[in-house]
Coordinates of C-alpha atoms in Angstrom, one line a residue:
Chain A
M1 CA 1.9 -25.6 -29.3
N2 CA 1.1 -28.6 -27.6
R3 CA 1.7 -30.8 -24.7
E4 CA 5.0 -32.0 -25.3
N5 CA 6.2 -28.8 -26.0
I6 CA 4.9 -27.6 -22.6
K7 CA 6.3 -30.7 -20.7
E8 CA 10.2 -29.7 -23.0
I9 CA 9.8 -25.9 -21.1
V10 CA 8.7 -27.5 -17.1
F11 CA 11.3 -29.5 -17.4
S12 CA 13.9 -27.4 -18.6
V13 CA 13.2 -24.3 -16.5
I14 CA 12.9 -26.6 -13.3
S15 CA 16.3 -28.1 -14.3
S16 CA 17.2 -23.9 -14.6
I17 CA 15.8 -23.4 -11.4
N18 CA 17.4 -26.6 -9.4
E19 CA 20.7 -25.5 -10.4
E20 CA 20.6 -22.7 -7.7
L21 CA 18.5 -24.2 -5.4
N22 CA 20.0 -27.9 -5.4
N23 CA 16.8 -29.4 -4.1
Q24 CA 17.8 -33.1 -4.9
N25 CA 14.7 -34.4 -5.3
L26 CA 14.1 -31.8 -8.5
K27 CA 17.3 -33.6 -10.0
D28 CA 15.5 -36.2 -11.9
P29 CA 12.0 -34.8 -11.9
T30 CA 8.8 -37.0 -13.4
E31 CA 5.7 -35.4 -14.1
D32 CA 4.7 -37.0 -10.5
T33 CA 7.1 -34.6 -8.5
L34 CA 5.5 -32.5 -6.5
L35 CA 6.7 -29.0 -7.5
F36 CA 5.3 -27.0 -5.3
E37 CA 6.6 -28.7 -1.6
E38 CA 9.7 -28.9 -3.2
L39 CA 10.1 -25.2 -3.8
D40 CA 10.3 -21.9 -1.2
S41 CA 8.0 -18.6 -2.8
M42 CA 10.9 -17.6 -3.8
A43 CA 11.7 -20.5 -6.4
V44 CA 7.5 -20.5 -7.4
L45 CA 8.3 -16.9 -8.4
D46 CA 11.1 -18.2 -10.4
F47 CA 9.6 -21.2 -12.0
V48 CA 6.3 -18.4 -13.4
M49 CA 8.3 -16.5 -14.3
G50 CA 11.0 -18.3 -16.0
I51 CA 7.6 -20.6 -18.3
E52 CA 6.2 -17.1 -19.1
D53 CA 9.6 -16.4 -20.6
E54 CA 10.1 -18.9 -22.8
L55 CA 6.8 -18.8 -23.6
Q56 CA 7.1 -15.2 -24.6
K57 CA 9.8 -16.3 -26.9
L58 CA 7.8 -18.3 -28.6
T59 CA 5.1 -17.2 -28.9
N60 CA 6.1 -13.6 -28.6
E61 CA 2.7 -12.5 -27.0
Y62 CA 2.5 -12.6 -23.0
I63 CA 1.1 -15.0 -21.4
Q64 CA 0.3 -14.3 -17.8
I65 CA 0.7 -17.8 -15.7
A66 CA 0.6 -16.5 -12.3
N67 CA -3.1 -15.9 -11.3
E68 CA -4.6 -15.7 -7.5
H69 CA -4.2 -19.0 -6.3
T70 CA -1.0 -19.4 -7.3
M71 CA 1.0 -19.3 -4.0
D72 CA -2.3 -21.2 -2.2
P73 CA -0.5 -24.4 -1.4
N74 CA -4.3 -25.8 -1.5
T75 CA -5.7 -24.5 -5.0
T76 CA -1.9 -23.8 -6.8
P77 CA -2.4 -25.2 -10.1
F78 CA 2.0 -25.4 -9.8
K79 CA 1.1 -28.7 -7.6
S80 CA 2.8 -31.5 -9.4
I81 CA 4.6 -31.0 -12.5
K82 CA 1.5 -32.9 -13.9
S83 CA -0.4 -30.6 -12.6
S84 CA 1.6 -27.3 -14.3
I85 CA 1.6 -28.7 -17.4
D86 CA -2.0 -29.0 -17.7
Y87 CA -2.7 -25.9 -16.5
I88 CA -0.2 -23.8 -18.8
L89 CA -1.4 -26.2 -21.7
S90 CA -5.1 -24.8 -21.0
K91 CA -3.6 -21.1 -20.3
V92 CA -2.0 -21.5 -23.9
S93 CA -4.8 -22.6 -25.3
Q94 CA -6.8 -20.0 -23.9
D95 CA -4.6 -17.0 -24.2
G96 CA -2.2 -17.5 -26.4
Chain B
M1 CA -18.7 1.8 -6.5
A2 CA -16.4 4.4 -5.5
K3 CA -15.7 6.0 -8.9
L4 CA -14.8 9.9 -8.2
K5 CA -14.2 12.6 -10.7
F6 CA -12.6 15.9 -10.4
N7 CA -11.4 18.4 -12.1
N8 CA -10.4 21.9 -10.3
A9 CA -7.6 20.2 -8.8
K10 CA -3.8 20.0 -9.9
I11 CA -0.4 18.7 -8.1
K12 CA 1.7 21.2 -8.0
A13 CA 4.9 19.3 -6.5
I14 CA 6.3 16.6 -5.7
V15 CA 9.3 16.2 -3.3
T16 CA 10.7 13.0 -1.3
T17 CA 13.6 12.8 0.9
V18 CA 14.9 9.3 1.7
G19 CA 16.6 7.8 4.8
D20 CA 19.9 8.9 5.5
K21 CA 21.9 5.3 5.3
R22 CA 22.5 3.7 3.0
V23 CA 22.0 0.0 3.0
A24 CA 23.4 -3.2 0.4
I25 CA 21.5 -6.4 0.4
E26 CA 25.3 -7.6 1.2
E27 CA 25.8 -6.1 4.0
E28 CA 22.7 -7.4 5.5
A29 CA 22.5 -10.8 4.1
S30 CA 23.8 -12.7 7.5
N31 CA 20.8 -11.4 9.2
Y32 CA 18.3 -12.9 6.4
G33 CA 20.4 -16.4 6.5
Y34 CA 20.6 -15.7 2.9
D35 CA 23.2 -17.8 1.5
E36 CA 24.5 -16.4 -2.0
R37 CA 22.8 -18.5 -4.6
T38 CA 19.7 -17.1 -2.2
L39 CA 20.9 -14.3 -2.4
K40 CA 20.8 -14.0 -6.6
R41 CA 17.9 -14.8 -7.1
L42 CA 16.4 -12.8 -4.9
K43 CA 17.9 -9.7 -6.7
R44 CA 16.8 -11.4 -10.6
S45 CA 13.3 -11.8 -9.4
M46 CA 12.4 -9.3 -6.0
G47 CA 15.0 -6.7 -7.2
F48 CA 16.9 -6.4 -3.9
E49 CA 19.2 -4.2 -4.6
S50 CA 20.1 -1.4 -1.2
R51 CA 17.7 0.5 -0.1
Y52 CA 18.2 3.9 2.9
I53 CA 16.9 3.9 5.6
V54 CA 16.9 6.6 8.4
S55 CA 20.1 5.6 11.1
D56 CA 18.4 6.9 13.9
K57 CA 15.5 5.7 15.6
S58 CA 14.6 9.0 16.5
I59 CA 13.9 10.3 13.0
C60 CA 10.3 9.4 12.3
T61 CA 8.7 9.7 9.0
S62 CA 7.2 13.6 10.2
N63 CA 10.8 14.6 9.8
L64 CA 11.4 13.4 6.3
C65 CA 8.2 15.0 5.2
I66 CA 8.4 18.4 6.8
E67 CA 12.4 18.3 5.1
S68 CA 10.7 17.4 1.3
A69 CA 7.4 20.0 2.9
K70 CA 10.0 22.8 3.1
D71 CA 11.4 22.3 0.4
I72 CA 8.8 22.5 -2.2
F73 CA 7.7 26.3 0.3
N74 CA 11.7 27.7 -0.4
S75 CA 12.0 26.6 -3.7
L76 CA 8.1 28.0 -5.1
S77 CA 8.3 31.2 -2.5
I78 CA 4.9 29.4 -0.8
D79 CA 3.6 30.7 2.4
P80 CA 3.0 28.5 4.8
K81 CA 0.4 30.7 5.9
S82 CA -1.9 29.9 2.6
I83 CA -2.3 25.9 3.4
D84 CA -5.7 25.6 4.4
A85 CA -5.5 21.8 5.2
L86 CA -2.9 18.9 5.6
I87 CA -3.3 15.6 5.4
F88 CA -0.6 12.8 6.8
V89 CA -0.6 9.6 5.7
S90 CA 1.0 7.4 7.3
Q91 CA 1.6 3.5 9.5
T92 CA 4.3 5.3 11.9
P93 CA 2.9 8.5 13.1
D94 CA 5.4 10.7 16.2
Y95 CA 2.8 8.8 18.6
K96 CA -0.1 7.2 19.1
A97 CA -1.8 10.2 19.8
P98 CA -2.5 13.0 19.1
S99 CA -2.1 13.3 14.9
T100 CA 0.8 13.9 13.9
A101 CA -0.2 16.6 11.1
I102 CA -1.5 18.7 14.3
I103 CA 2.0 19.0 15.1
M104 CA 3.8 19.0 11.8
Q105 CA 0.8 21.8 11.5
D106 CA 2.6 24.0 14.1
R107 CA 6.9 22.9 13.0
L108 CA 5.9 23.5 9.7
G109 CA 4.6 27.5 10.6
L110 CA 0.8 26.7 9.2
S111 CA -1.7 28.5 10.3
T112 CA -4.0 27.7 13.5
D113 CA -6.7 27.6 10.8
T114 CA -5.6 24.7 8.7
I115 CA -7.1 21.9 8.2
A116 CA -5.1 19.1 10.1
Y117 CA -5.6 14.9 10.1
D118 CA -3.9 11.8 9.5
I119 CA -4.5 8.5 7.7
N120 CA -3.7 5.5 8.9
L121 CA -2.7 3.5 5.5
G122 CA 0.4 1.4 3.6
C123 CA 0.8 0.8 0.1
S124 CA -2.2 1.9 -1.5
G125 CA -2.2 5.2 0.8
Y126 CA -0.7 7.8 -1.5
I127 CA -4.2 7.3 -3.8
N128 CA -6.5 7.3 -0.7
G129 CA -4.3 10.8 0.5
L130 CA -4.7 12.1 -2.9
L131 CA -8.2 12.1 -3.1
N132 CA -8.5 13.2 0.4
A133 CA -6.6 16.6 -0.4
F134 CA -8.7 16.7 -4.5
M135 CA -11.7 16.0 -2.2
L136 CA -10.8 19.4 -0.1
I137 CA -9.9 20.7 -3.0
N138 CA -13.3 20.1 -4.8
S139 CA -14.9 21.5 -1.4
G140 CA -14.1 25.5 -1.5
L141 CA -10.3 25.2 -0.2
N142 CA -7.6 26.4 -2.6
R143 CA -4.6 24.6 -1.2
V144 CA -3.6 21.4 0.6
L145 CA -0.4 19.7 1.4
L146 CA -0.8 15.7 1.2
C147 CA 2.2 14.6 3.3
V148 CA 2.8 10.4 2.6
G149 CA 5.4 7.9 4.1
D150 CA 7.3 5.7 6.7
I151 CA 9.5 4.7 8.8
S152 CA 9.3 1.1 7.7
S153 CA 12.9 0.9 9.4
Q154 CA 10.3 1.0 12.5
F155 CA 7.9 -1.2 12.2
A156 CA 9.8 -4.5 10.2
Y157 CA 12.1 -7.1 12.6
K158 CA 15.8 -6.7 11.1
E159 CA 16.0 -10.4 10.9
D160 CA 12.4 -11.0 9.2
K161 CA 13.3 -12.4 5.8
N162 CA 10.8 -11.4 3.9
L163 CA 9.5 -8.2 4.8
T164 CA 12.9 -6.0 6.2
P165 CA 15.3 -6.8 3.5
L166 CA 12.2 -4.8 0.6
M167 CA 11.7 -2.0 3.2
G168 CA 12.7 1.8 2.8
D169 CA 11.8 4.7 4.7
A170 CA 11.0 7.4 2.7
G171 CA 8.6 10.8 3.6
S172 CA 7.1 13.0 0.8
A173 CA 5.3 16.4 0.4
I174 CA 2.9 16.5 -2.3
L175 CA 1.5 20.6 -3.0
I176 CA -1.9 20.4 -4.8
D177 CA -4.1 23.7 -5.6
N178 CA -7.4 24.5 -6.9
S179 CA -6.6 25.1 -10.1
S180 CA -8.1 28.0 -12.8
N181 CA -7.5 25.4 -16.0
P182 CA -9.6 21.9 -15.9
I183 CA -7.6 19.4 -15.7
D184 CA -9.9 16.2 -15.3
S185 CA -9.1 13.0 -12.2
Y186 CA -9.9 10.1 -12.2
F187 CA -9.9 7.7 -9.4
V188 CA -11.0 4.5 -8.3
L189 CA -10.6 2.9 -4.4
H190 CA -11.7 -0.5 -2.7
S191 CA -11.5 -2.1 0.4
D192 CA -11.3 -6.0 1.8
G193 CA -10.8 -6.4 4.8
S194 CA -11.2 -9.9 5.2
G195 CA -7.7 -10.5 4.1
Y196 CA -6.1 -7.5 6.9
E197 CA -4.8 -10.7 9.0
H198 CA -1.9 -11.4 5.6
L199 CA -0.3 -7.8 6.5
I200 CA -0.6 -6.3 10.2
I201 CA 1.5 -5.3 13.7
P202 CA -0.6 -7.8 15.6
S203 CA 0.4 -6.2 19.1
G204 CA -0.3 -2.7 20.5
G205 CA -3.6 -1.3 19.5
C206 CA -7.0 -1.7 21.2
R207 CA -7.5 -5.5 20.0
Q208 CA -4.3 -6.8 21.5
P209 CA -2.9 -4.6 23.5
F210 CA 0.8 -3.9 24.6
T211 CA 3.0 -6.6 27.0
T212 CA 6.3 -7.3 27.3
E213 CA 5.8 -11.2 25.5
A214 CA 5.4 -8.9 22.6
L215 CA 8.8 -7.8 23.0
E216 CA 9.5 -11.9 22.9
I217 CA 11.2 -12.7 19.1
K218 CA 9.5 -15.4 18.0
S219 CA 11.4 -17.8 15.3
Y220 CA 8.7 -19.1 12.1
E221 CA 8.4 -21.9 10.2
D222 CA 10.3 -20.5 7.5
G223 CA 13.2 -19.4 9.1
S224 CA 12.1 -16.3 9.6
K225 CA 12.2 -14.3 13.0
R226 CA 10.6 -11.3 14.0
R227 CA 8.0 -9.9 17.7
D228 CA 4.6 -9.5 17.6
I229 CA 4.9 -5.4 17.4
D230 CA 6.6 -6.0 14.4
M231 CA 4.8 -6.2 11.0
Y232 CA 4.1 -9.3 9.4
M233 CA 3.8 -10.0 6.0
N234 CA 2.4 -13.0 4.3
G235 CA 4.0 -12.7 1.1
A236 CA 2.1 -15.2 -1.1
E237 CA -1.2 -13.8 0.2
I238 CA -0.3 -10.2 -0.8
F239 CA 1.1 -12.2 -4.0
N240 CA -2.0 -14.0 -4.3
F241 CA -4.2 -10.5 -3.9
T242 CA -1.9 -8.3 -6.3
I243 CA -2.4 -10.5 -9.0
K244 CA -6.6 -11.1 -8.6
V245 CA -7.0 -7.7 -8.7
V246 CA -4.2 -4.8 -9.6
P247 CA -4.8 -5.8 -13.5
K248 CA -8.4 -5.7 -13.1
M249 CA -8.4 -2.3 -11.4
F250 CA -6.4 -0.3 -15.0
E251 CA -9.3 -1.8 -17.2
E252 CA -12.1 -0.4 -14.6
I253 CA -10.2 2.9 -14.0
L254 CA -9.6 3.2 -18.1
E255 CA -12.5 2.5 -19.1
F256 CA -14.1 5.2 -15.6
A257 CA -12.6 8.0 -17.6
S258 CA -12.8 6.6 -21.4
L259 CA -9.3 6.2 -21.8
Q260 CA -7.4 3.5 -24.1
K261 CA -3.8 2.5 -22.1
N262 CA -1.8 4.3 -24.9
D263 CA -3.4 7.4 -23.9
I264 CA -1.2 7.2 -20.7
D265 CA 2.6 8.0 -20.7
Y266 CA 3.4 6.8 -17.9
Y267 CA 1.9 4.7 -15.2
L268 CA 3.3 4.7 -11.7
L269 CA 2.8 2.0 -9.4
H270 CA 3.1 1.1 -5.8
Q271 CA 6.6 0.0 -5.8
A272 CA 6.2 -3.8 -4.3
N273 CA 8.5 -5.8 -6.2
R274 CA 10.1 -6.3 -9.2
Y275 CA 8.3 -8.7 -10.4
I276 CA 4.8 -8.0 -9.9
L277 CA 5.7 -4.3 -11.3
Q278 CA 7.0 -6.3 -14.6
N279 CA 4.4 -8.8 -14.6
I280 CA 1.7 -5.8 -15.0
A281 CA 4.1 -4.3 -17.1
K282 CA 3.8 -7.4 -19.8
R283 CA 0.0 -8.2 -19.1
L284 CA -0.2 -4.3 -20.4
D285 CA 2.2 -4.4 -22.9
I286 CA 3.9 -1.5 -21.8
D287 CA 7.2 -1.3 -21.8
E288 CA 9.4 -0.1 -18.8
D289 CA 10.1 3.5 -19.8
R290 CA 6.5 4.2 -19.3
L291 CA 6.2 1.9 -16.1
P292 CA 9.2 3.2 -14.0
M293 CA 10.0 0.1 -11.3
G294 CA 13.9 1.0 -10.7
T295 CA 12.9 2.3 -7.2
V296 CA 12.5 -1.0 -5.2
T297 CA 15.8 -2.2 -6.2
Q298 CA 17.5 1.4 -5.2
Y299 CA 15.4 3.0 -2.1
G300 CA 13.7 -0.4 -0.9
N301 CA 9.6 -0.3 -0.8
Q302 CA 8.6 3.1 0.4
N303 CA 5.0 2.2 1.2
S304 CA 2.7 5.2 0.6
A305 CA 5.9 7.5 -0.5
S306 CA 6.9 4.8 -3.4
I307 CA 4.9 6.4 -5.8
P308 CA 5.5 9.8 -5.7
G309 CA 10.0 8.2 -5.2
T310 CA 9.5 6.9 -8.4
I311 CA 8.5 10.2 -9.9
N312 CA 11.3 11.8 -8.1
A313 CA 13.8 9.1 -9.0
F314 CA 13.5 8.1 -12.5
L315 CA 11.0 11.3 -14.0
S316 CA 12.6 14.2 -12.6
K317 CA 13.2 16.4 -15.5
R318 CA 10.9 14.8 -17.5
V319 CA 7.8 16.2 -15.6
S320 CA 9.1 19.4 -14.9
S321 CA 9.5 20.1 -17.9
N322 CA 6.3 18.3 -19.7
R323 CA 3.1 17.9 -19.9
Y324 CA 1.8 13.9 -19.0
R325 CA -1.0 12.2 -18.6
V326 CA -0.7 9.9 -15.6
I327 CA -2.1 6.6 -13.8
F328 CA -0.9 6.4 -9.9
A329 CA -1.5 2.6 -8.5
G330 CA -1.3 1.2 -5.1
F331 CA -2.1 -1.7 -2.8
G332 CA -1.7 -3.6 0.1
I333 CA -2.4 -3.4 3.9
G334 CA -6.2 -3.5 4.7
L335 CA -6.4 -4.9 2.1
S336 CA -7.1 -1.8 0.1
W337 CA -6.0 -0.7 -3.5
G338 CA -6.9 2.0 -5.7
A339 CA -5.8 4.0 -8.5
C340 CA -5.9 7.8 -10.0
I341 CA -5.5 9.2 -13.9
T342 CA -4.5 12.7 -13.5
E343 CA -2.2 14.8 -15.2
L344 CA 1.2 16.6 -13.7
D345 CA 2.0 19.2 -16.3
N346 CA 5.3 21.3 -15.9
I347 CA 5.3 20.3 -11.8
Y348 CA 8.0 21.3 -9.3
A349 CA 9.9 18.1 -8.8
P350 CA 13.6 17.9 -8.2
K351 CA 15.7 14.5 -7.3
I352 CA 15.5 12.4 -4.3
K353 CA 16.7 14.2 -1.3
I354 CA 18.8 11.7 1.4
Y355 CA 17.9 13.0 4.3
Q356 CA 20.6 15.2 6.4
P357 CA 20.1 14.2 10.3
K358 CA 20.5 17.4 12.6
Q359 CA 20.0 18.6 16.0
G360 CA 16.6 18.6 17.6
D361 CA 15.1 15.4 15.3
R362 CA 14.6 13.8 18.6
E363 CA 11.8 16.3 19.7

């Protein structure tokens, strides 16, 4: 799985979450969009669960995306969409 | 490292009684300012559906535990005088002093020779309570009654959207006997007080004595409201803590017991919320049949009673007529976390009971 595949998954999950969240800043996101500050804690969980589910569908393996920094605004890997893609790619390369 | 092994104690019965009032999340959504979309999201990710609480504030945790204990005594023809020790694990005692366990000794008709004491713990409390019971059996006692639970609706403010919709009221009684047939049981326990502020009732202790200011309702940035006498939960920190410690704890206890994950029939975890439970199930590659996760959805998070509550709610028939090796795992306030591997061998475990309020509840 390459960066483009991960990027596609990330944008698709954000779009799906935003159907309920209806956040204007997430209507046309770019890699520079500051994701974490646009999501409440439940939406962060939705995002993580959505990514984990999509990865499991593709790889038939559970790859844990949540970590002990998930909800920490200073150290979360989900600060921006770009950092999220890079982090997920590193997890897939490491655990997938 | 707190790792302990026993082979002479056995769980003989588990009974759980929940509050008498069922509240559906839809009924109280307006308290938290949830719109329909938010509600849908919370149901999916956290498992919110309904919870059981007590209808009358005079009903205490001890009432629910006594109800559960009397069921054990009556159904198994246990003479209350045969109980050597009573341990009460809760954050909602009848009084600040004396210990609720000592009051329960009298109300349950136990002998005055009984050891009775309280342990102040929440979500990890069942593991700690069980450890205390096993230690007492190991030291020569024959029969210990462990009572665990909380009336969480007493300490969660009704408009605290981070905590209140999660919490259920429950009280369990667990009978532990000296066993003539050795059963290997393993415990690992941890504590990390550096995180004490993440789950806390700030006012009412010696550090911050109660004043009338503690009754003031304060609004917070995230839209929730509470008073200083209510429980506060930093959900993000608790989430990070859980993700960090719980999976490691399973590896640790399995290694200590020299067992593989498939040697365990059931994984019985504190029922924090659906996401955490699903995450752990996926990580361990355990299907939901072996890691029940419906308690929080149907009854709410029952704190220290959530593991016994899960057994009564979902495994009642199975554990009553089979022998299973199980892992219990609790984690939360303190911060504290612990796990136990033991066996449930044809125990008495009826379906969950719903409390029937009665005259005398105020006493």
